[in-house]
Amino acid sequence: MASTSTMFMYHLTLQPPTAVTQAIVGQFARTKEQQILMAAGSRITLYRPDSQVGKLFPILSHDVFGVVRKMATFRLAGSGKGSDSGRLVILEYQPQVNRFDQLRADTFGKSGIRRVVPGEFVASDAKGRCVMVASVEKNKLVYVMSREIRQDHVVASGSDLIVSSPLEAHTPATLVFALIGLDVGHDNPIFATLEVDYKESDLDSTGVAFHNIEKQLVYYELDLGLNHVVRKWSDTVDRTANILFQVPGGDDGPSGVLVCSEDNITYRHHNQDALRVAIPRRRALTEDPNRRRYITAGVMHKMKDQFFFLLQAEDGDVFRLTIDMKQTQEGKTSLDAERLNIKYFDTLPVATSLCVLKNGFLFAACENGDHHLYTFLSLGDDDEETVFESGDFPAEPTEPYNPPFYEPRAHMNVAVAESIKNMSPNMDSKVLNLLANADSPQIYSVCGSGARSSFRTLKYGLETSELAESGLPSTPSAVWATKIHKDDPHHSYIVLSFTNSSLVLTVGETVEEASDTGFLDKGTPTLAVQLIGDDLLVQVHPRGIRYILSNGAVRDWKAPQHRTVVAASTNEQQIAVALSSGEIIYFEADADGAVHESSDKFQSDGTVTCLSLGEVPPGRLRSGFLAIGSDDSTVRILSLDPEEPMITKSLQALSASPISLLMMPMEDSSGGTTLYLHIGLYNGLYLRTMVDETTGELEHTRVRFLGGRPVKLTRVTIKERSALLALSTRPWLAYSDEQTKMVTLNPMDFEFLEGACNFSSSQCPEGMVGISNQSLKIFSVENLSNNYIVESIPLPYTPRAFVQFPEQPIFFVIGSDNNTLAPATKTRLLNEAATNGTPNTVTQELPPEHFGHPRGVQHWASQIQVVDPLDAKSIIASVDLDSNEAAVSLALVPFASQDGETFLLVGTGKDMVATPRSYTCGFIHVYRTSENFRLLTFIHKTQLDHPPYSMVPFTDRLLTGVGRDLMIFDLGMKQLLRKTRMRCGQSNITGIQTQGHRIIISDDRESITYAAYKQGDNKIIPFADDTTARWTTASAMVDYDTVAGGDKFGNVWLLRCPREASDEADEEGTTALLTHRPYLRGTATRLELMIHFFVQDIPMAIHKTPLIPGGSEVLVWTGLQGTIGVLAPFVAREQVDWFRNLEDHMKQEEPPLSGRDHLIYRGYYAPVKNVIDGDLCERFLTLPHDKKATIAGHMDEEVVEMERKIQEARTRVAF
């Protein structure tokens, strides 16, 4: 970073990428239980499947700061990983401390993704003896794995893993398409590859050699005795072969591989005959019977006495393939393959990885849409699906055959157990606050592809489940749940306090009003309810304290005359009450459970508003401190030690009077617990401060604004751990994060609660009961690992863009899919079949949400949808486009010529081909909205030379990019009327931003251009452009002179126009001056690069907006793989220096697991400029305490203070 820079940004990831590139199964925790390891972007996440509830729970998520290219498991030490670091990295999961340890990082090539550097393919031997790493071209390396064995023949730990020097198996002029490790039992390890030798093709300029090129299946054998790799066997396979699957060997099967090609699957092994079976095709009216399929994903599952394959085709159809063995003359089963059998199994979403677990689950990491965990209902052995055998098809790939057909159906063999949210591909997004009572904005996004597309609303908060609701006669002010006996598993009573009475409810199969409980109810409000000792119930009320004995007898302590109890706090052994006179009276239970009043009292100077007794620590008789809040805006800590009773230990001044206090211990990052005092103020602020358990001093205070209402606090239990429930305009939950062990505060997705408390019953073992208006509600929080609530509305086609109608919660979405039959074409085919009575064909259309849309070469299906995400939560209107047009852009434009009426304009392309790009022409459709947006009326359409990829309103007219030209249109009676035209792009204009008469133009290959519109001359004049050709995918104006952008290579950047050029462009009469000053085939001025940062996802939308109430504006970007990130500006140079120092220490103390240099990774295509990596800084929170202390010592800071600064860097601007 240059010392003269004036802009520095702090980058944070709000949501990591959700597109899983690979998922593998292994016993990483060194137990019999299997886990699933997923790679998404630069992050690897370990999940634990729970067979009891049928869910996946995240155990650990780790950002490796590198591109994870391939992963493979092996038995010795966990998992091997190939990344872009040029290293083979071996990781081992340590369940005791819940972290990954890097056992080895062996360098074999340059960093980055290069075609001759190994890492694109990784495969392990079935017995875990070695690993092969291969590149796309030429190079292959084999690493032999072993562990050191001590003299007592005990295998050492994973840290003593021995990795040999790599053995080379290079083949020049060779391209590799697939790599797999064979199961050969205890014979020498063998790896199989699909290769093409392009040497002759490279030398032949006529193309004949390329046309005759052959693809080879090659075996490489590692001779463990001679310690070298040899090319053992090769044979020609189908040229379209794309993927290999391992066949069990040794005593379990015939060994070898399945070679999957276009329309067929072949079993191959060096000492056995080839067996070939065709991939069945769908039988349906809207399906092309001649279309061939590929296998894109699959899994082999081995059981005790059999194995089978589940292979998925590109449509999502899954086939079950088995191998029959030959019978010997004695009638025994040999290990030679005789026949392949394939049958239709089920249809699942197209997946990148399929994983079968031993406890009866199938996990599908889907390419788009949510990932699914399925439970097996059947293995497909007993259904009536037709079985196709390899004996019916020739073994030679060139020989013809009659293709087999099947009829797809609904799920019969699997059922969805759980779905994991996936926003990939995220095509566009908006950050808006459309909810009436929300204090933070929501993220509206269109994502997915094909029939699995969706319109999604992301709200910040923890998802809650409402379990029961019961009406009440009026609105209570507080609620408590209590047991009758300490050993009871669940609560027996719910006590509600009203203004001048109390209500007691019994908890059983139902919740009913109770009588003769001993509680004071009529005419007496309640201040506290507590179970003291084993079976003594205590009710604190304004006139005193009632003790309810186990035999039903009651005993009362009455407040002194002319004084009432105004506040109270209790725990299992102690009671403290505050009188209206400011006097504090303390009670303590003895070993027999009898409660005695202490003679020591405390007189407060002001009126006491709240009290809090801490929990009784294990092994002790009492809590050592009492917290007192007064209306003089102070909180003080009193000692309850018998040797110094009621002595003030510390005092803290507040910004407002406290309404609620709660002293409780919570887990901390050191592995123990820390005593916190939580303070809720009348002005909506929440404070958390540490209490020194020896001296009672208050230190390290954190502050957070929760809402406009006073903050009430209560203790709850979540996942068998203590947590805090804070009630303001909405409920908030403070808990210890499972990974960092830091106290985390997140809002809950629930309505306003007047009061709440912990609750447990047979139907709800771990929940909460709360008061909402005149209702009593029981609810629970299931998942603490995700602080986003996602609501989804299905869309029929891949969304391309969307806009919001001004001042209305209505969105217009355009969607289009290539090689897909339009609705009109599907209807015509179905009508023809019904008329002709086509035999042996499914006459019903398959549901597209399960089976996808019917395919059609060079066909486009496109639609305009009107979506209401708040009220209807569905598509309320739609218009299909015909004539093979595809929607590419849209805009809502108010036209001055139509008295400011807003029209919907949709840009389309006709007969478009993606690669190489071609089209017949483009159009702009004009629609009028009416009947509450439920009707779109077509006005007219205007033909253009190119599809318009970007449209925005501009000076009450339309500004659009058509090819390389900017055009301004007004609305005419029969078509749009062009007012001006100027060539402003170099390739294709894909984005436009405007402010006043300033226009920012995004080109898909040539970065950003600034232009000025001269209204007097009716001209658009480009006056500044970039020095670097950036393939822009998203842009947003930060201010009048600055623009933020992202490109297709995963970079985000800021460009700024020099002030002199900006001022000159806005001056009147400078049209000729700007026009006649070109420089190097560009404009006269070049933009300055302010920041540059690699985020490893393609930014699809960038927004400048605040994310939290009272927070500063930040840049929010959303990526194609589902990533949501934030760039927040620093406000002081001291902050920059502090975080840069921390970043440097983190690079040294916690190097990336991928073996990649962090600075090189974040500067993948260009050096990092003026950006601090907040994700790396937040890794400090996950470090062991000794490493934290080391870094804190180097920075001359306390660990607690460093944790505070890192957490506040996030909470001051984002979630």
Short mmCIF file of C-alpha atoms in Angstrom, two decimals, residues 790-1144:
data_model
loop_
_atom_site.label_atom_id
_atom_site.label_comp_id
_atom_site.label_asym_id
_atom_site.label_seq_id
_atom_site.Cartn_x
_atom_site.Cartn_y
_atom_site.Cartn_z
CA VAL A 790 -34.07 -17.51 3.39
CA GLU A 791 -37.51 -17.37 1.79
CA SER A 792 -37.78 -18.80 -1.71
CA ILE A 793 -40.26 -18.34 -4.57
CA PRO A 794 -39.84 -20.77 -7.52
CA LEU A 795 -39.13 -19.31 -10.96
CA PRO A 796 -39.65 -21.23 -14.22
CA TYR A 797 -36.49 -20.17 -16.09
CA THR A 798 -32.96 -18.99 -15.38
CA PRO A 799 -33.30 -15.40 -14.12
CA ARG A 800 -31.20 -12.83 -15.97
CA ALA A 801 -32.06 -9.59 -14.16
CA PHE A 802 -34.79 -7.95 -12.10
CA VAL A 803 -35.95 -4.48 -11.04
CA GLN A 804 -38.20 -3.11 -8.31
CA PHE A 805 -41.18 -0.94 -9.09
CA PRO A 806 -40.61 2.47 -7.41
CA GLU A 807 -42.09 2.73 -3.90
CA GLN A 808 -43.74 -0.69 -4.21
CA PRO A 809 -42.65 -4.17 -2.97
CA ILE A 810 -43.13 -5.57 -6.47
CA PHE A 811 -40.35 -6.95 -8.68
CA PHE A 812 -40.19 -7.61 -12.41
CA VAL A 813 -37.98 -10.57 -13.33
CA ILE A 814 -36.84 -11.75 -16.74
CA GLY A 815 -35.79 -15.36 -17.30
CA SER A 816 -34.57 -17.28 -20.32
CA ASP A 817 -33.07 -20.69 -21.08
CA ASN A 818 -31.14 -21.82 -24.13
CA ASN A 819 -31.74 -25.15 -25.88
CA THR A 820 -35.12 -25.33 -24.16
CA LEU A 821 -38.54 -25.72 -25.76
CA ALA A 822 -40.82 -22.73 -25.36
CA PRO A 823 -44.29 -23.27 -23.81
CA ALA A 824 -45.97 -22.81 -27.20
CA THR A 825 -43.81 -25.53 -28.75
CA LYS A 826 -44.49 -27.93 -25.86
CA THR A 827 -48.23 -27.31 -26.14
CA ARG A 828 -48.17 -27.98 -29.87
CA LEU A 829 -46.34 -31.30 -29.39
CA LEU A 830 -48.76 -32.43 -26.69
CA ASN A 831 -51.80 -31.46 -28.81
CA GLU A 832 -50.43 -33.31 -31.82
CA ALA A 833 -49.89 -36.43 -29.72
CA ALA A 834 -53.41 -36.25 -28.31
CA THR A 835 -54.83 -35.85 -31.82
CA ASN A 836 -52.74 -38.59 -33.43
CA GLY A 837 -52.93 -40.98 -30.49
CA THR A 838 -49.19 -41.71 -30.43
CA PRO A 839 -48.69 -45.23 -29.00
CA ASN A 840 -46.18 -46.32 -26.33
CA THR A 841 -45.42 -42.76 -25.30
CA VAL A 842 -45.95 -40.76 -22.16
CA THR A 843 -48.67 -38.29 -23.16
CA GLN A 844 -48.33 -36.21 -19.99
CA GLU A 845 -45.80 -33.44 -19.65
CA LEU A 846 -43.15 -34.16 -17.00
CA PRO A 847 -43.10 -31.66 -14.11
CA PRO A 848 -40.18 -29.34 -14.98
CA GLU A 849 -39.32 -28.62 -11.33
CA HIS A 850 -38.31 -32.30 -10.97
CA PHE A 851 -37.29 -33.33 -14.48
CA GLY A 852 -36.23 -30.06 -16.08
CA HIS A 853 -37.57 -28.45 -19.20
CA PRO A 854 -37.64 -30.42 -22.48
CA ARG A 855 -34.55 -29.77 -24.56
CA GLY A 856 -34.51 -28.37 -28.08
CA VAL A 857 -31.40 -27.37 -30.02
CA GLN A 858 -31.26 -23.63 -30.81
CA HIS A 859 -34.58 -23.04 -29.07
CA TRP A 860 -35.06 -20.31 -26.45
CA ALA A 861 -37.71 -20.23 -23.75
CA SER A 862 -38.15 -16.83 -22.10
CA GLN A 863 -40.63 -15.20 -19.76
CA ILE A 864 -41.33 -11.97 -17.88
CA GLN A 865 -42.58 -12.47 -14.31
CA VAL A 866 -44.11 -10.14 -11.75
CA VAL A 867 -43.13 -11.28 -8.25
CA ASP A 868 -44.69 -10.21 -4.95
CA PRO A 869 -42.31 -11.44 -2.19
CA LEU A 870 -44.20 -9.91 0.76
CA ASP A 871 -47.95 -10.52 0.46
CA ALA A 872 -48.65 -13.14 -2.20
CA LYS A 873 -45.12 -14.60 -1.98
CA SER A 874 -45.47 -15.93 -5.51
CA ILE A 875 -45.50 -14.94 -9.17
CA ILE A 876 -48.64 -12.85 -9.66
CA ALA A 877 -48.35 -12.33 -13.43
CA SER A 878 -46.24 -13.57 -16.34
CA VAL A 879 -45.78 -13.05 -20.08
CA ASP A 880 -44.10 -15.60 -22.37
CA LEU A 881 -41.91 -14.34 -25.20
CA ASP A 882 -42.23 -16.00 -28.60
CA SER A 883 -40.37 -15.92 -31.94
CA ASN A 884 -37.30 -17.50 -30.31
CA GLU A 885 -36.52 -14.30 -28.42
CA ALA A 886 -34.59 -14.30 -25.14
CA ALA A 887 -34.87 -11.52 -22.57
CA VAL A 888 -31.48 -10.02 -21.69
CA SER A 889 -32.28 -6.75 -19.86
CA LEU A 890 -35.14 -4.72 -18.42
CA ALA A 891 -35.87 -1.31 -16.94
CA LEU A 892 -38.75 0.69 -15.48
CA VAL A 893 -38.71 4.07 -17.21
CA PRO A 894 -40.92 7.12 -16.57
CA PHE A 895 -41.38 9.06 -19.82
CA ALA A 896 -41.94 12.80 -19.68
CA SER A 897 -43.84 12.58 -22.96
CA GLN A 898 -46.40 10.33 -21.22
CA ASP A 899 -46.90 12.62 -18.21
CA GLY A 900 -44.35 10.70 -16.15
CA GLU A 901 -46.10 7.32 -16.46
CA THR A 902 -43.74 4.41 -15.76
CA PHE A 903 -43.44 1.69 -18.40
CA LEU A 904 -41.70 -1.68 -18.30
CA LEU A 905 -39.13 -2.07 -21.07
CA VAL A 906 -37.59 -5.47 -21.84
CA GLY A 907 -34.59 -5.95 -24.12
CA THR A 908 -34.40 -9.20 -26.10
CA GLY A 909 -32.19 -10.97 -28.59
CA LYS A 910 -33.49 -13.16 -31.40
CA ASP A 911 -31.92 -16.51 -32.37
CA MET A 912 -28.98 -15.95 -30.05
CA VAL A 913 -26.00 -18.34 -29.93
CA ALA A 914 -23.71 -18.06 -26.94
CA THR A 915 -20.45 -19.33 -28.49
CA PRO A 916 -19.43 -17.95 -30.90
CA ARG A 917 -21.72 -15.02 -30.17
CA SER A 918 -24.31 -14.47 -32.87
CA TYR A 919 -27.91 -13.26 -33.20
CA THR A 920 -30.37 -12.15 -35.82
CA CYS A 921 -31.31 -8.84 -34.19
CA GLY A 922 -32.49 -7.28 -30.96
CA PHE A 923 -35.75 -5.81 -29.75
CA ILE A 924 -37.06 -3.55 -26.99
CA HIS A 925 -40.56 -4.50 -25.81
CA VAL A 926 -42.71 -1.89 -24.08
CA TYR A 927 -45.37 -2.91 -21.52
CA ARG A 928 -47.87 -0.97 -19.42
CA THR A 929 -48.70 -2.28 -15.95
CA SER A 930 -52.26 -2.24 -14.59
CA GLU A 931 -54.65 -3.98 -12.16
CA ASN A 932 -52.22 -3.92 -9.24
CA PHE A 933 -49.39 -5.26 -11.43
CA ARG A 934 -51.36 -8.43 -12.25
CA LEU A 935 -51.64 -7.50 -15.93
CA LEU A 936 -48.91 -6.52 -18.39
CA THR A 937 -50.26 -4.92 -21.55
CA PHE A 938 -48.01 -5.07 -24.60
CA ILE A 939 -47.65 -1.68 -26.32
CA HIS A 940 -45.11 -2.24 -29.11
CA LYS A 941 -41.56 -3.37 -29.78
CA THR A 942 -38.65 -1.70 -31.57
CA GLN A 943 -36.09 -3.62 -33.64
CA LEU A 944 -32.37 -2.97 -33.11
CA ASP A 945 -29.16 -4.20 -34.73
CA HIS A 946 -27.94 -5.82 -31.50
CA PRO A 947 -29.56 -7.08 -28.29
CA PRO A 948 -29.63 -4.30 -25.67
CA TYR A 949 -27.79 -5.73 -22.65
CA SER A 950 -28.32 -2.69 -20.42
CA MET A 951 -31.15 -0.16 -20.01
CA VAL A 952 -31.70 2.60 -17.43
CA PRO A 953 -34.01 5.63 -17.11
CA PHE A 954 -32.23 8.87 -17.95
CA THR A 955 -33.69 12.38 -17.97
CA ASP A 956 -37.23 10.90 -18.23
CA ARG A 957 -36.20 8.90 -21.28
CA LEU A 958 -34.51 5.57 -21.96
CA LEU A 959 -30.72 5.19 -22.08
CA THR A 960 -29.58 1.85 -23.46
CA GLY A 961 -26.41 0.15 -24.61
CA VAL A 962 -26.79 -1.50 -28.00
CA GLY A 963 -23.60 -3.29 -28.98
CA ARG A 964 -20.87 -0.65 -28.67
CA ASP A 965 -23.29 2.30 -28.89
CA LEU A 966 -25.18 4.32 -26.31
CA MET A 967 -28.64 5.42 -27.44
CA ILE A 968 -31.34 7.62 -25.93
CA PHE A 969 -34.94 6.80 -26.83
CA ASP A 970 -38.27 8.46 -26.18
CA LEU A 971 -41.62 6.67 -26.32
CA GLY A 972 -43.57 6.95 -29.56
CA MET A 973 -46.97 5.71 -30.61
CA LYS A 974 -45.74 2.73 -32.68
CA GLN A 975 -42.14 2.35 -31.59
CA LEU A 976 -39.39 3.98 -29.59
CA LEU A 977 -37.96 7.16 -31.08
CA ARG A 978 -34.16 7.47 -31.11
CA LYS A 979 -32.93 10.87 -29.93
CA THR A 980 -29.16 10.46 -29.90
CA ARG A 981 -26.48 7.84 -30.52
CA MET A 982 -22.78 7.70 -29.63
CA ARG A 983 -20.16 4.95 -29.83
CA CYS A 984 -18.84 4.65 -26.27
CA GLY A 985 -17.79 1.01 -25.91
CA GLN A 986 -15.05 -1.11 -27.38
CA SER A 987 -16.79 -4.50 -27.37
CA ASN A 988 -20.28 -4.75 -25.86
CA ILE A 989 -21.92 -2.44 -23.32
CA THR A 990 -23.32 -4.53 -20.45
CA GLY A 991 -23.89 -1.98 -17.68
CA ILE A 992 -24.86 1.67 -17.25
CA GLN A 993 -24.86 3.84 -14.11
CA THR A 994 -26.05 7.45 -14.09
CA GLN A 995 -26.04 10.41 -11.74
CA GLY A 996 -27.33 13.69 -13.12
CA HIS A 997 -25.81 13.98 -16.59
CA ARG A 998 -22.82 11.79 -15.65
CA ILE A 999 -22.88 8.31 -17.31
CA ILE A 1000 -20.70 5.37 -16.27
CA ILE A 1001 -20.44 2.72 -18.99
CA SER A 1002 -19.37 -0.88 -18.35
CA ASP A 1003 -17.95 -2.88 -21.24
CA ASP A 1004 -17.75 -6.67 -21.08
CA ARG A 1005 -14.08 -6.59 -22.13
CA GLU A 1006 -12.85 -3.01 -21.88
CA SER A 1007 -13.57 -1.94 -18.29
CA ILE A 1008 -15.20 1.41 -17.45
CA THR A 1009 -15.74 4.58 -19.47
CA TYR A 1010 -16.98 7.91 -18.09
CA ALA A 1011 -19.22 10.00 -20.32
CA ALA A 1012 -21.07 13.31 -20.02
CA TYR A 1013 -24.40 14.12 -21.66
CA LYS A 1014 -24.50 17.62 -23.11
CA GLN A 1015 -28.19 18.45 -23.21
CA GLY A 1016 -27.78 21.59 -25.25
CA ASP A 1017 -25.91 19.77 -28.00
CA ASN A 1018 -27.81 16.49 -27.43
CA LYS A 1019 -24.51 14.59 -27.40
CA ILE A 1020 -22.91 11.92 -25.21
CA ILE A 1021 -19.19 12.61 -24.84
CA PRO A 1022 -16.79 9.99 -23.38
CA PHE A 1023 -14.08 11.80 -21.42
CA ALA A 1024 -12.29 9.22 -19.22
CA ASP A 1025 -11.53 5.51 -19.47
CA ASP A 1026 -9.39 2.83 -17.84
CA THR A 1027 -5.82 1.78 -18.60
CA THR A 1028 -6.60 -1.92 -18.04
CA ALA A 1029 -8.99 -4.06 -20.07
CA ARG A 1030 -11.27 -5.44 -17.34
CA TRP A 1031 -14.02 -7.95 -18.19
CA THR A 1032 -16.64 -6.10 -16.19
CA THR A 1033 -19.58 -8.04 -14.72
CA ALA A 1034 -20.93 -5.53 -12.18
CA SER A 1035 -20.52 -1.87 -11.28
CA ALA A 1036 -21.94 0.76 -8.95
CA MET A 1037 -21.28 4.45 -8.42
CA VAL A 1038 -19.68 5.16 -5.05
CA ASP A 1039 -19.75 8.91 -5.52
CA TYR A 1040 -19.86 11.30 -8.43
CA ASP A 1041 -16.25 10.56 -9.43
CA THR A 1042 -15.77 6.99 -8.16
CA VAL A 1043 -17.12 3.67 -9.39
CA ALA A 1044 -16.81 0.18 -7.87
CA GLY A 1045 -16.69 -2.82 -10.16
CA GLY A 1046 -16.08 -6.53 -10.44
CA ASP A 1047 -14.82 -8.69 -13.28
CA LYS A 1048 -15.23 -12.25 -14.50
CA PHE A 1049 -11.88 -13.29 -13.00
CA GLY A 1050 -13.05 -12.70 -9.42
CA ASN A 1051 -11.63 -9.23 -8.69
CA VAL A 1052 -13.30 -6.21 -7.10
CA TRP A 1053 -11.87 -2.75 -7.65
CA LEU A 1054 -12.54 0.98 -7.40
CA LEU A 1055 -11.74 3.51 -10.10
CA ARG A 1056 -11.75 7.27 -9.69
CA CYS A 1057 -11.83 10.06 -12.23
CA PRO A 1058 -9.31 12.86 -11.62
CA ARG A 1059 -11.03 15.92 -10.17
CA GLU A 1060 -9.79 18.27 -12.91
CA ALA A 1061 -11.18 16.09 -15.69
CA SER A 1062 -14.46 15.62 -13.86
CA ASP A 1063 -14.95 19.36 -13.36
CA GLU A 1064 -14.04 20.09 -16.95
CA ALA A 1065 -16.55 17.54 -18.25
CA ASP A 1066 -19.37 19.26 -16.35
CA GLU A 1067 -18.60 22.72 -17.63
CA GLU A 1068 -20.84 24.18 -20.31
CA GLY A 1069 -19.34 24.75 -23.74
CA THR A 1070 -16.65 22.03 -23.50
CA THR A 1071 -18.21 19.65 -26.04
CA ALA A 1072 -15.71 20.39 -28.80
CA LEU A 1073 -12.78 20.34 -26.37
CA LEU A 1074 -13.68 16.90 -25.04
CA THR A 1075 -14.38 15.50 -28.49
CA HIS A 1076 -11.08 16.49 -30.11
CA ARG A 1077 -8.62 15.30 -27.44
CA PRO A 1078 -8.30 11.52 -27.91
CA TYR A 1079 -5.22 9.81 -26.48
CA LEU A 1080 -3.90 6.39 -27.59
CA ARG A 1081 -7.21 5.45 -29.23
CA GLY A 1082 -9.04 6.28 -26.03
CA THR A 1083 -10.29 9.31 -24.19
CA ALA A 1084 -8.14 12.22 -23.07
CA THR A 1085 -8.13 11.15 -19.39
CA ARG A 1086 -7.32 7.89 -17.63
CA LEU A 1087 -9.04 6.66 -14.48
CA GLU A 1088 -7.05 6.06 -11.30
CA LEU A 1089 -7.11 2.66 -9.59
CA MET A 1090 -7.97 3.14 -5.90
CA ILE A 1091 -8.33 -0.43 -4.59
CA HIS A 1092 -7.95 -3.94 -6.01
CA PHE A 1093 -8.75 -7.26 -4.32
CA PHE A 1094 -9.23 -10.88 -5.42
CA VAL A 1095 -12.37 -12.48 -3.92
CA GLN A 1096 -12.49 -15.79 -5.89
CA ASP A 1097 -16.07 -15.31 -7.05
CA ILE A 1098 -17.51 -13.40 -9.97
CA PRO A 1099 -19.30 -10.29 -8.66
CA MET A 1100 -22.75 -10.10 -10.26
CA ALA A 1101 -24.09 -7.06 -8.38
CA ILE A 1102 -22.59 -4.27 -6.24
CA HIS A 1103 -24.59 -1.93 -3.99
CA LYS A 1104 -23.73 1.06 -1.83
CA THR A 1105 -25.94 0.89 1.26
CA PRO A 1106 -25.91 0.72 5.08
CA LEU A 1107 -26.59 -2.76 6.46
CA ILE A 1108 -27.35 -2.01 10.10
CA PRO A 1109 -29.31 0.75 11.85
CA GLY A 1110 -27.07 3.76 12.30
CA GLY A 1111 -24.24 2.08 10.42
CA SER A 1112 -22.10 3.75 7.77
CA GLU A 1113 -22.56 3.00 4.08
CA VAL A 1114 -20.63 0.04 2.72
CA LEU A 1115 -20.21 -1.68 -0.62
CA VAL A 1116 -22.13 -4.98 -0.68
CA TRP A 1117 -21.31 -7.37 -3.50
CA THR A 1118 -22.95 -10.69 -4.38
CA GLY A 1119 -21.15 -13.35 -6.38
CA LEU A 1120 -22.13 -16.00 -8.89
CA GLN A 1121 -21.30 -18.83 -6.45
CA GLY A 1122 -23.57 -17.38 -3.75
CA THR A 1123 -20.95 -15.31 -1.92
CA ILE A 1124 -22.01 -12.10 -0.16
CA GLY A 1125 -19.16 -9.75 0.70
CA VAL A 1126 -18.68 -6.26 2.11
CA LEU A 1127 -16.09 -3.57 1.53
CA ALA A 1128 -16.16 -1.09 4.43
CA PRO A 1129 -14.07 2.10 4.43
CA PHE A 1130 -11.72 2.85 7.29
CA VAL A 1131 -12.34 6.15 9.04
CA ALA A 1132 -8.91 6.65 10.60
CA ARG A 1133 -5.36 5.90 9.52
CA GLU A 1134 -4.65 4.37 12.95
CA GLN A 1135 -7.21 1.64 12.21
CA VAL A 1136 -5.50 0.87 8.91
CA ASP A 1137 -2.10 0.53 10.54
CA TRP A 1138 -3.46 -1.66 13.34
CA PHE A 1139 -5.25 -4.09 11.05
CA ARG A 1140 -2.39 -4.18 8.57
CA ASN A 1141 -0.07 -5.09 11.45
CA LEU A 1142 -2.49 -7.82 12.54
CA GLU A 1143 -2.74 -9.10 8.97
CA ASP A 1144 1.05 -9.39 8.76
#
